[in-house]
């Protein structure tokens, strides 16, 4: 049974909030490890940030570096360096942006699409398998609470735009 804010008007204690902070820290550590594993599964020389960039262009389609940097909230110079590595590894190509000659459009290669798709589907299968062991109420509550935390902590734009993550 879950308490709603109206049912439990007591504010959270610092210790309770610290417990949430610790669980988030542990989750983020695991997520970084998963990105590292995913990058290595795509190519042994691929860095985790390169994997995030590559998976973004695989999922969303060809994008210019500025759009990638904005979507992933990373510096454009990092994107530029990683795209060079992706090209060297045969995982992406970049072509001049027809709308802006100064910009380049980043496109995944067929090999990248296949490898990222395989890795993504394995990670998704693992997540689904784990969450299928939970009750529907627990999964719904987790989704609601994550959306609420995202909206409260990150601001409404990020919370309302799942593509921005």
N, C-alpha and C. Protein backbone atom coordinates (compact mmCIF):
# COMPACT_ATOMS: atom_id res chain seq x y z
N UNK A 1 0.84 -1.16 0.00
CA UNK A 1 0.00 0.00 0.00
C UNK A 1 0.90 1.24 0.00
N UNK A 2 0.56 2.21 -0.81
CA UNK A 2 1.39 3.41 -0.92
C UNK A 2 0.68 4.59 -0.32
N UNK A 3 1.45 5.46 0.28
CA UNK A 3 0.89 6.67 0.86
C UNK A 3 0.89 7.77 -0.18
N UNK A 4 -0.15 8.53 -0.23
CA UNK A 4 -0.21 9.68 -1.13
C UNK A 4 0.22 10.89 -0.33
N UNK A 5 0.58 11.97 -0.99
CA UNK A 5 0.99 13.15 -0.23
C UNK A 5 -0.08 13.61 0.76
N UNK A 6 -1.35 13.48 0.41
CA UNK A 6 -2.42 13.89 1.32
C UNK A 6 -2.51 12.96 2.53
N UNK A 7 -2.21 11.67 2.34
CA UNK A 7 -2.31 10.70 3.42
C UNK A 7 -1.12 10.82 4.39
N UNK A 8 -0.02 11.36 3.95
CA UNK A 8 1.18 11.47 4.78
C UNK A 8 1.74 12.89 4.67
N UNK A 9 1.14 13.83 5.42
CA UNK A 9 1.55 15.23 5.29
C UNK A 9 2.91 15.54 5.94
N UNK A 10 3.49 14.56 6.65
CA UNK A 10 4.77 14.77 7.31
C UNK A 10 5.85 14.96 6.26
N UNK A 11 6.62 16.05 6.38
CA UNK A 11 7.72 16.22 5.42
C UNK A 11 8.79 15.16 5.64
N UNK A 12 9.48 14.82 4.57
CA UNK A 12 10.55 13.84 4.65
C UNK A 12 11.69 14.40 5.50
N UNK A 13 12.33 13.51 6.23
CA UNK A 13 13.48 13.91 7.05
C UNK A 13 14.73 13.96 6.17
N UNK A 14 15.77 14.60 6.67
CA UNK A 14 17.04 14.63 5.95
C UNK A 14 17.58 13.22 5.75
N UNK A 15 17.38 12.35 6.73
CA UNK A 15 17.86 10.96 6.62
C UNK A 15 17.11 10.23 5.51
N UNK A 16 15.81 10.44 5.40
CA UNK A 16 15.03 9.80 4.34
C UNK A 16 15.45 10.32 2.96
N UNK A 17 15.68 11.61 2.88
CA UNK A 17 16.12 12.21 1.61
C UNK A 17 17.51 11.70 1.26
N UNK A 18 18.39 11.60 2.26
CA UNK A 18 19.75 11.08 2.03
C UNK A 18 19.69 9.64 1.51
N UNK A 19 18.73 8.87 1.99
CA UNK A 19 18.56 7.50 1.51
C UNK A 19 18.18 7.48 0.03
N UNK A 20 17.30 8.39 -0.37
CA UNK A 20 16.93 8.50 -1.79
C UNK A 20 18.14 8.93 -2.61
N UNK A 21 18.88 9.91 -2.10
CA UNK A 21 20.07 10.38 -2.79
C UNK A 21 21.07 9.24 -2.99
N UNK A 22 21.25 8.42 -1.98
CA UNK A 22 22.18 7.30 -2.07
C UNK A 22 21.69 6.28 -3.10
N UNK A 23 20.40 5.99 -3.12
CA UNK A 23 19.87 5.05 -4.10
C UNK A 23 20.01 5.59 -5.52
N UNK A 24 19.80 6.89 -5.70
CA UNK A 24 20.01 7.49 -7.02
C UNK A 24 21.48 7.40 -7.42
N UNK A 25 22.37 7.66 -6.49
CA UNK A 25 23.80 7.56 -6.77
C UNK A 25 24.15 6.15 -7.24
N UNK A 26 23.64 5.15 -6.51
CA UNK A 26 23.91 3.76 -6.89
C UNK A 26 23.31 3.43 -8.26
N UNK A 27 22.12 3.95 -8.53
CA UNK A 27 21.50 3.73 -9.84
C UNK A 27 22.34 4.35 -10.94
N UNK A 28 22.82 5.57 -10.73
CA UNK A 28 23.63 6.24 -11.74
C UNK A 28 24.96 5.51 -11.96
N UNK A 29 25.55 4.97 -10.90
CA UNK A 29 26.77 4.19 -11.05
C UNK A 29 26.50 2.98 -11.95
N UNK A 30 25.37 2.31 -11.70
CA UNK A 30 25.02 1.14 -12.50
C UNK A 30 24.72 1.52 -13.95
N UNK A 31 24.05 2.64 -14.14
CA UNK A 31 23.75 3.10 -15.50
C UNK A 31 25.05 3.39 -16.26
N UNK A 32 25.99 4.05 -15.60
CA UNK A 32 27.28 4.32 -16.26
C UNK A 32 27.98 3.00 -16.62
N UNK A 33 27.89 2.01 -15.75
CA UNK A 33 28.49 0.71 -16.04
C UNK A 33 27.80 0.05 -17.24
N UNK A 34 26.49 0.19 -17.31
CA UNK A 34 25.74 -0.38 -18.44
C UNK A 34 26.15 0.31 -19.73
N UNK A 35 26.31 1.65 -19.71
CA UNK A 35 26.76 2.37 -20.90
C UNK A 35 28.15 1.91 -21.33
N UNK A 36 29.01 1.68 -20.35
CA UNK A 36 30.37 1.21 -20.66
C UNK A 36 30.32 -0.17 -21.31
N UNK A 37 29.50 -1.07 -20.75
CA UNK A 37 29.34 -2.41 -21.32
C UNK A 37 28.73 -2.35 -22.72
N UNK A 38 27.74 -1.47 -22.89
CA UNK A 38 27.08 -1.33 -24.18
C UNK A 38 28.06 -0.81 -25.22
N UNK A 39 28.86 0.17 -24.84
CA UNK A 39 29.85 0.72 -25.77
C UNK A 39 30.82 -0.37 -26.21
N UNK A 40 31.32 -1.15 -25.26
CA UNK A 40 32.28 -2.21 -25.58
C UNK A 40 31.63 -3.29 -26.46
N UNK A 41 30.34 -3.53 -26.27
CA UNK A 41 29.65 -4.54 -27.09
C UNK A 41 29.51 -4.06 -28.53
N UNK A 42 29.40 -2.76 -28.74
CA UNK A 42 29.29 -2.22 -30.09
C UNK A 42 30.66 -2.21 -30.76
N UNK A 43 31.68 -1.74 -30.02
CA UNK A 43 33.06 -1.75 -30.52
C UNK A 43 33.99 -1.62 -29.32
N UNK A 44 35.05 -2.43 -29.26
CA UNK A 44 35.93 -2.40 -28.08
C UNK A 44 36.57 -1.04 -27.81
N UNK A 45 36.72 -0.20 -28.83
CA UNK A 45 37.35 1.11 -28.65
C UNK A 45 36.34 2.24 -28.45
N UNK A 46 35.07 1.91 -28.40
CA UNK A 46 34.04 2.94 -28.27
C UNK A 46 33.90 3.36 -26.81
N UNK A 47 33.95 4.67 -26.57
CA UNK A 47 33.78 5.20 -25.22
C UNK A 47 32.29 5.33 -24.89
N UNK A 48 31.92 5.31 -23.59
CA UNK A 48 30.51 5.43 -23.23
C UNK A 48 29.82 6.67 -23.80
N UNK A 49 30.50 7.82 -23.80
CA UNK A 49 29.88 9.02 -24.36
C UNK A 49 29.66 8.85 -25.87
N UNK A 50 30.58 8.17 -26.53
CA UNK A 50 30.40 7.87 -27.94
C UNK A 50 29.20 6.98 -28.18
N UNK A 51 29.01 6.00 -27.27
CA UNK A 51 27.84 5.13 -27.37
C UNK A 51 26.55 5.94 -27.22
N UNK A 52 26.54 6.87 -26.26
CA UNK A 52 25.33 7.69 -26.06
C UNK A 52 25.03 8.51 -27.30
N UNK A 53 26.06 9.08 -27.91
CA UNK A 53 25.87 9.86 -29.13
C UNK A 53 25.37 8.97 -30.26
N UNK A 54 26.04 7.83 -30.42
CA UNK A 54 25.66 6.90 -31.48
C UNK A 54 24.23 6.39 -31.29
N UNK A 55 23.88 6.02 -30.08
CA UNK A 55 22.53 5.51 -29.86
C UNK A 55 21.49 6.61 -30.08
N UNK A 56 21.85 7.86 -29.81
CA UNK A 56 20.91 8.96 -30.07
C UNK A 56 20.64 9.10 -31.56
N UNK A 57 21.70 9.03 -32.39
CA UNK A 57 21.46 9.17 -33.83
C UNK A 57 20.83 7.91 -34.42
N UNK A 58 21.05 6.77 -33.81
CA UNK A 58 20.36 5.55 -34.27
C UNK A 58 18.86 5.67 -33.96
N UNK A 59 18.54 6.08 -32.73
CA UNK A 59 17.13 6.19 -32.32
C UNK A 59 16.38 7.31 -33.02
N UNK A 60 17.01 8.47 -33.13
CA UNK A 60 16.32 9.67 -33.61
C UNK A 60 16.55 9.96 -35.08
N UNK A 61 17.52 9.31 -35.68
CA UNK A 61 17.86 9.59 -37.07
C UNK A 61 18.99 10.61 -37.15
N UNK A 62 19.41 10.89 -38.35
CA UNK A 62 20.53 11.80 -38.57
C UNK A 62 20.27 13.14 -37.89
N UNK A 63 21.31 13.66 -37.27
CA UNK A 63 21.21 14.93 -36.54
C UNK A 63 22.50 15.70 -36.72
N UNK A 64 22.41 17.03 -36.59
CA UNK A 64 23.66 17.78 -36.60
C UNK A 64 24.25 17.78 -35.19
N UNK A 65 25.53 18.12 -35.10
CA UNK A 65 26.24 18.04 -33.82
C UNK A 65 25.61 18.93 -32.75
N UNK A 66 25.13 20.09 -33.14
CA UNK A 66 24.48 20.98 -32.18
C UNK A 66 23.24 20.35 -31.58
N UNK A 67 22.45 19.67 -32.40
CA UNK A 67 21.24 19.01 -31.91
C UNK A 67 21.59 17.86 -30.98
N UNK A 68 22.65 17.13 -31.32
CA UNK A 68 23.11 16.03 -30.45
C UNK A 68 23.56 16.60 -29.11
N UNK A 69 24.37 17.64 -29.15
CA UNK A 69 24.87 18.26 -27.92
C UNK A 69 23.72 18.74 -27.05
N UNK A 70 22.74 19.37 -27.67
CA UNK A 70 21.58 19.87 -26.91
C UNK A 70 20.76 18.72 -26.35
N UNK A 71 20.50 17.70 -27.16
CA UNK A 71 19.67 16.57 -26.71
C UNK A 71 20.31 15.83 -25.55
N UNK A 72 21.64 15.67 -25.60
CA UNK A 72 22.34 14.91 -24.57
C UNK A 72 22.93 15.80 -23.47
N UNK A 73 22.79 17.11 -23.65
CA UNK A 73 23.31 18.09 -22.70
C UNK A 73 24.80 17.89 -22.44
N UNK A 74 25.54 17.82 -23.56
CA UNK A 74 27.00 17.72 -23.48
C UNK A 74 27.60 18.79 -24.39
N UNK A 75 28.84 19.13 -24.15
CA UNK A 75 29.51 20.18 -24.90
C UNK A 75 29.68 19.77 -26.36
N UNK A 76 29.48 20.73 -27.24
CA UNK A 76 29.58 20.46 -28.68
C UNK A 76 30.98 19.98 -29.08
N UNK A 77 32.02 20.45 -28.36
CA UNK A 77 33.38 19.99 -28.67
C UNK A 77 33.53 18.50 -28.36
N UNK A 78 32.84 18.02 -27.33
CA UNK A 78 32.87 16.59 -27.00
C UNK A 78 32.21 15.80 -28.13
N UNK A 79 31.08 16.32 -28.60
CA UNK A 79 30.38 15.66 -29.71
C UNK A 79 31.30 15.60 -30.92
N UNK A 80 31.95 16.69 -31.23
CA UNK A 80 32.84 16.75 -32.40
C UNK A 80 33.95 15.70 -32.30
N UNK A 81 34.61 15.62 -31.15
CA UNK A 81 35.69 14.63 -30.96
C UNK A 81 35.15 13.20 -31.07
N UNK A 82 33.99 12.97 -30.46
CA UNK A 82 33.43 11.62 -30.48
C UNK A 82 32.96 11.22 -31.88
N UNK A 83 32.44 12.16 -32.64
CA UNK A 83 32.01 11.86 -34.02
C UNK A 83 33.22 11.46 -34.86
N UNK A 84 34.35 12.13 -34.64
CA UNK A 84 35.57 11.74 -35.36
C UNK A 84 35.94 10.30 -35.02
N UNK A 85 35.82 9.93 -33.75
CA UNK A 85 36.12 8.56 -33.36
C UNK A 85 35.10 7.59 -33.97
N UNK A 86 33.82 7.97 -33.95
CA UNK A 86 32.78 7.11 -34.53
C UNK A 86 33.06 6.87 -36.02
N UNK A 87 33.49 7.92 -36.70
CA UNK A 87 33.83 7.77 -38.12
C UNK A 87 35.03 6.85 -38.29
N UNK A 88 36.05 7.02 -37.46
CA UNK A 88 37.25 6.18 -37.55
C UNK A 88 36.92 4.71 -37.28
N UNK A 89 35.94 4.47 -36.43
CA UNK A 89 35.54 3.09 -36.10
C UNK A 89 34.54 2.52 -37.11
N UNK A 90 34.12 3.32 -38.09
CA UNK A 90 33.17 2.86 -39.10
C UNK A 90 31.75 2.78 -38.58
N UNK A 91 31.44 3.57 -37.53
CA UNK A 91 30.11 3.52 -36.92
C UNK A 91 29.23 4.70 -37.31
N UNK A 92 29.82 5.75 -37.87
CA UNK A 92 29.05 6.92 -38.27
C UNK A 92 29.74 7.61 -39.44
N UNK A 93 28.96 8.37 -40.16
CA UNK A 93 29.49 9.24 -41.19
C UNK A 93 28.92 10.63 -40.92
N UNK A 94 29.63 11.63 -41.42
CA UNK A 94 29.08 12.98 -41.31
C UNK A 94 29.18 13.64 -42.67
N UNK A 95 28.14 14.36 -42.99
CA UNK A 95 28.05 15.05 -44.28
C UNK A 95 27.65 16.49 -44.01
N UNK A 96 28.00 17.40 -44.92
CA UNK A 96 27.60 18.79 -44.72
C UNK A 96 26.08 18.92 -44.60
N UNK A 97 25.67 19.78 -43.69
CA UNK A 97 24.25 20.06 -43.50
C UNK A 97 23.79 20.97 -44.65
N UNK A 98 22.82 20.51 -45.46
CA UNK A 98 22.38 21.34 -46.58
C UNK A 98 21.75 22.67 -46.14
N UNK A 99 21.28 22.73 -44.90
CA UNK A 99 20.66 23.95 -44.37
C UNK A 99 21.69 24.92 -43.80
N UNK A 100 22.86 24.40 -43.41
CA UNK A 100 23.89 25.22 -42.79
C UNK A 100 25.25 24.63 -43.15
N UNK A 101 25.93 25.21 -44.10
CA UNK A 101 27.19 24.69 -44.60
C UNK A 101 28.26 24.55 -43.54
N UNK A 102 28.13 25.28 -42.42
CA UNK A 102 29.12 25.18 -41.34
C UNK A 102 28.90 23.93 -40.50
N UNK A 103 27.70 23.41 -40.49
CA UNK A 103 27.35 22.25 -39.64
C UNK A 103 27.46 20.96 -40.45
N UNK A 104 27.53 19.87 -39.70
CA UNK A 104 27.58 18.55 -40.34
C UNK A 104 26.48 17.67 -39.75
N UNK A 105 25.92 16.85 -40.60
CA UNK A 105 24.88 15.90 -40.20
C UNK A 105 25.56 14.57 -39.88
N UNK A 106 25.26 14.03 -38.71
CA UNK A 106 25.83 12.77 -38.27
C UNK A 106 24.83 11.66 -38.57
N UNK A 107 25.31 10.63 -39.27
CA UNK A 107 24.46 9.50 -39.63
C UNK A 107 25.11 8.21 -39.16
N UNK A 108 24.32 7.30 -38.58
CA UNK A 108 24.89 6.00 -38.20
C UNK A 108 25.08 5.13 -39.43
N UNK A 109 26.09 4.29 -39.41
CA UNK A 109 26.28 3.32 -40.49
C UNK A 109 25.35 2.14 -40.26
N UNK A 110 25.11 1.33 -41.27
CA UNK A 110 24.28 0.13 -41.08
C UNK A 110 24.81 -0.79 -39.97
N UNK A 111 26.14 -0.91 -39.88
CA UNK A 111 26.74 -1.74 -38.82
C UNK A 111 26.37 -1.18 -37.45
N UNK A 112 26.45 0.13 -37.30
CA UNK A 112 26.11 0.77 -36.02
C UNK A 112 24.64 0.56 -35.68
N UNK A 113 23.78 0.71 -36.67
CA UNK A 113 22.34 0.52 -36.43
C UNK A 113 22.08 -0.90 -35.93
N UNK A 114 22.72 -1.87 -36.55
CA UNK A 114 22.54 -3.26 -36.14
C UNK A 114 23.07 -3.51 -34.73
N UNK A 115 24.29 -3.06 -34.47
CA UNK A 115 24.91 -3.33 -33.16
C UNK A 115 24.22 -2.60 -32.02
N UNK A 116 23.88 -1.34 -32.23
CA UNK A 116 23.18 -0.58 -31.18
C UNK A 116 21.80 -1.18 -30.96
N UNK A 117 21.14 -1.56 -32.03
CA UNK A 117 19.82 -2.18 -31.90
C UNK A 117 19.87 -3.47 -31.11
N UNK A 118 20.89 -4.30 -31.37
CA UNK A 118 21.03 -5.54 -30.62
C UNK A 118 21.28 -5.26 -29.15
N UNK A 119 22.16 -4.32 -28.86
CA UNK A 119 22.49 -4.01 -27.47
C UNK A 119 21.30 -3.38 -26.75
N UNK A 120 20.63 -2.46 -27.44
CA UNK A 120 19.47 -1.81 -26.84
C UNK A 120 18.37 -2.81 -26.54
N UNK A 121 18.14 -3.73 -27.46
CA UNK A 121 17.08 -4.70 -27.22
C UNK A 121 17.43 -5.61 -26.05
N UNK A 122 18.72 -5.94 -25.87
CA UNK A 122 19.11 -6.77 -24.72
C UNK A 122 18.89 -6.00 -23.41
N UNK A 123 19.29 -4.72 -23.39
CA UNK A 123 19.09 -3.92 -22.17
C UNK A 123 17.60 -3.76 -21.88
N UNK A 124 16.82 -3.52 -22.92
CA UNK A 124 15.37 -3.38 -22.73
C UNK A 124 14.77 -4.69 -22.24
N UNK A 125 15.20 -5.81 -22.78
CA UNK A 125 14.70 -7.10 -22.32
C UNK A 125 15.02 -7.32 -20.86
N UNK A 126 16.22 -6.94 -20.43
CA UNK A 126 16.60 -7.09 -19.02
C UNK A 126 15.72 -6.22 -18.13
N UNK A 127 15.50 -4.99 -18.53
CA UNK A 127 14.65 -4.09 -17.75
C UNK A 127 13.23 -4.63 -17.66
N UNK A 128 12.67 -5.03 -18.79
CA UNK A 128 11.31 -5.55 -18.81
C UNK A 128 11.21 -6.82 -17.96
N UNK A 129 12.20 -7.71 -18.08
CA UNK A 129 12.17 -8.94 -17.30
C UNK A 129 12.17 -8.63 -15.81
N UNK A 130 12.99 -7.67 -15.40
CA UNK A 130 13.05 -7.31 -13.98
C UNK A 130 11.73 -6.69 -13.52
N UNK A 131 11.23 -5.74 -14.30
CA UNK A 131 10.00 -5.05 -13.88
C UNK A 131 8.76 -5.95 -13.97
N UNK A 132 8.83 -6.99 -14.77
CA UNK A 132 7.70 -7.94 -14.81
C UNK A 132 7.57 -8.72 -13.50
N UNK A 133 8.64 -8.73 -12.69
CA UNK A 133 8.56 -9.41 -11.40
C UNK A 133 7.90 -8.51 -10.35
N UNK A 134 7.69 -7.24 -10.68
CA UNK A 134 7.05 -6.28 -9.79
C UNK A 134 5.55 -6.28 -10.05
N UNK A 135 4.81 -5.79 -9.09
CA UNK A 135 3.36 -5.65 -9.30
C UNK A 135 3.10 -4.47 -10.23
N UNK A 136 1.96 -4.50 -10.90
CA UNK A 136 1.57 -3.39 -11.77
C UNK A 136 1.51 -2.08 -10.98
N UNK A 137 1.01 -2.15 -9.76
CA UNK A 137 0.94 -0.94 -8.93
C UNK A 137 2.33 -0.37 -8.65
N UNK A 138 3.30 -1.25 -8.36
CA UNK A 138 4.66 -0.79 -8.09
C UNK A 138 5.28 -0.14 -9.33
N UNK A 139 5.07 -0.74 -10.50
CA UNK A 139 5.62 -0.17 -11.73
C UNK A 139 4.97 1.18 -12.02
N UNK A 140 3.66 1.27 -11.87
CA UNK A 140 2.97 2.54 -12.09
C UNK A 140 3.45 3.60 -11.10
N UNK A 141 3.61 3.20 -9.84
CA UNK A 141 4.08 4.14 -8.82
C UNK A 141 5.50 4.61 -9.14
N UNK A 142 6.37 3.70 -9.56
CA UNK A 142 7.73 4.08 -9.93
C UNK A 142 7.70 5.12 -11.05
N UNK A 143 6.92 4.86 -12.08
CA UNK A 143 6.83 5.80 -13.21
C UNK A 143 6.31 7.16 -12.75
N UNK A 144 5.29 7.16 -11.91
CA UNK A 144 4.73 8.43 -11.40
C UNK A 144 5.76 9.19 -10.56
N UNK A 145 6.44 8.48 -9.68
CA UNK A 145 7.40 9.13 -8.80
C UNK A 145 8.62 9.64 -9.57
N UNK A 146 9.09 8.89 -10.56
CA UNK A 146 10.20 9.36 -11.37
C UNK A 146 9.80 10.60 -12.16
N UNK A 147 8.60 10.60 -12.72
CA UNK A 147 8.11 11.78 -13.44
C UNK A 147 7.99 12.97 -12.50
N UNK A 148 7.50 12.72 -11.31
CA UNK A 148 7.35 13.80 -10.32
C UNK A 148 8.72 14.34 -9.91
N UNK A 149 9.67 13.46 -9.63
CA UNK A 149 11.01 13.88 -9.25
C UNK A 149 11.66 14.65 -10.41
N UNK A 150 11.52 14.13 -11.61
CA UNK A 150 12.07 14.82 -12.78
C UNK A 150 11.47 16.20 -12.95
N UNK A 151 10.18 16.31 -12.75
CA UNK A 151 9.52 17.61 -12.88
C UNK A 151 9.92 18.57 -11.79
N UNK A 152 10.02 18.07 -10.57
CA UNK A 152 10.38 18.92 -9.44
C UNK A 152 11.86 19.29 -9.46
N UNK A 153 12.71 18.31 -9.73
CA UNK A 153 14.15 18.54 -9.61
C UNK A 153 14.77 19.13 -10.87
N UNK A 154 14.23 18.77 -12.03
CA UNK A 154 14.86 19.17 -13.28
C UNK A 154 14.15 20.30 -13.99
N UNK A 155 12.95 20.57 -13.63
CA UNK A 155 12.18 21.59 -14.32
C UNK A 155 11.18 20.95 -15.26
N UNK A 156 10.15 21.66 -15.55
CA UNK A 156 9.05 21.08 -16.33
C UNK A 156 9.41 20.73 -17.76
N UNK A 157 10.30 21.47 -18.45
CA UNK A 157 10.63 21.17 -19.83
C UNK A 157 11.17 19.77 -19.97
N UNK A 158 12.15 19.40 -19.11
CA UNK A 158 12.75 18.08 -19.20
C UNK A 158 11.76 16.99 -18.80
N UNK A 159 10.94 17.28 -17.79
CA UNK A 159 10.00 16.27 -17.32
C UNK A 159 8.93 15.97 -18.36
N UNK A 160 8.55 16.97 -19.13
CA UNK A 160 7.48 16.76 -20.11
C UNK A 160 8.01 16.23 -21.44
N UNK A 161 9.32 16.32 -21.68
CA UNK A 161 9.89 15.91 -22.95
C UNK A 161 10.80 14.71 -22.77
N UNK A 162 10.22 13.47 -22.82
CA UNK A 162 11.05 12.29 -22.60
C UNK A 162 12.14 12.15 -23.64
N UNK A 163 12.00 12.75 -24.80
CA UNK A 163 13.03 12.66 -25.84
C UNK A 163 14.27 13.43 -25.43
N UNK A 164 14.15 14.32 -24.46
CA UNK A 164 15.29 15.12 -24.05
C UNK A 164 16.24 14.35 -23.16
N UNK A 165 15.87 13.15 -22.76
CA UNK A 165 16.76 12.37 -21.90
C UNK A 165 17.71 11.52 -22.68
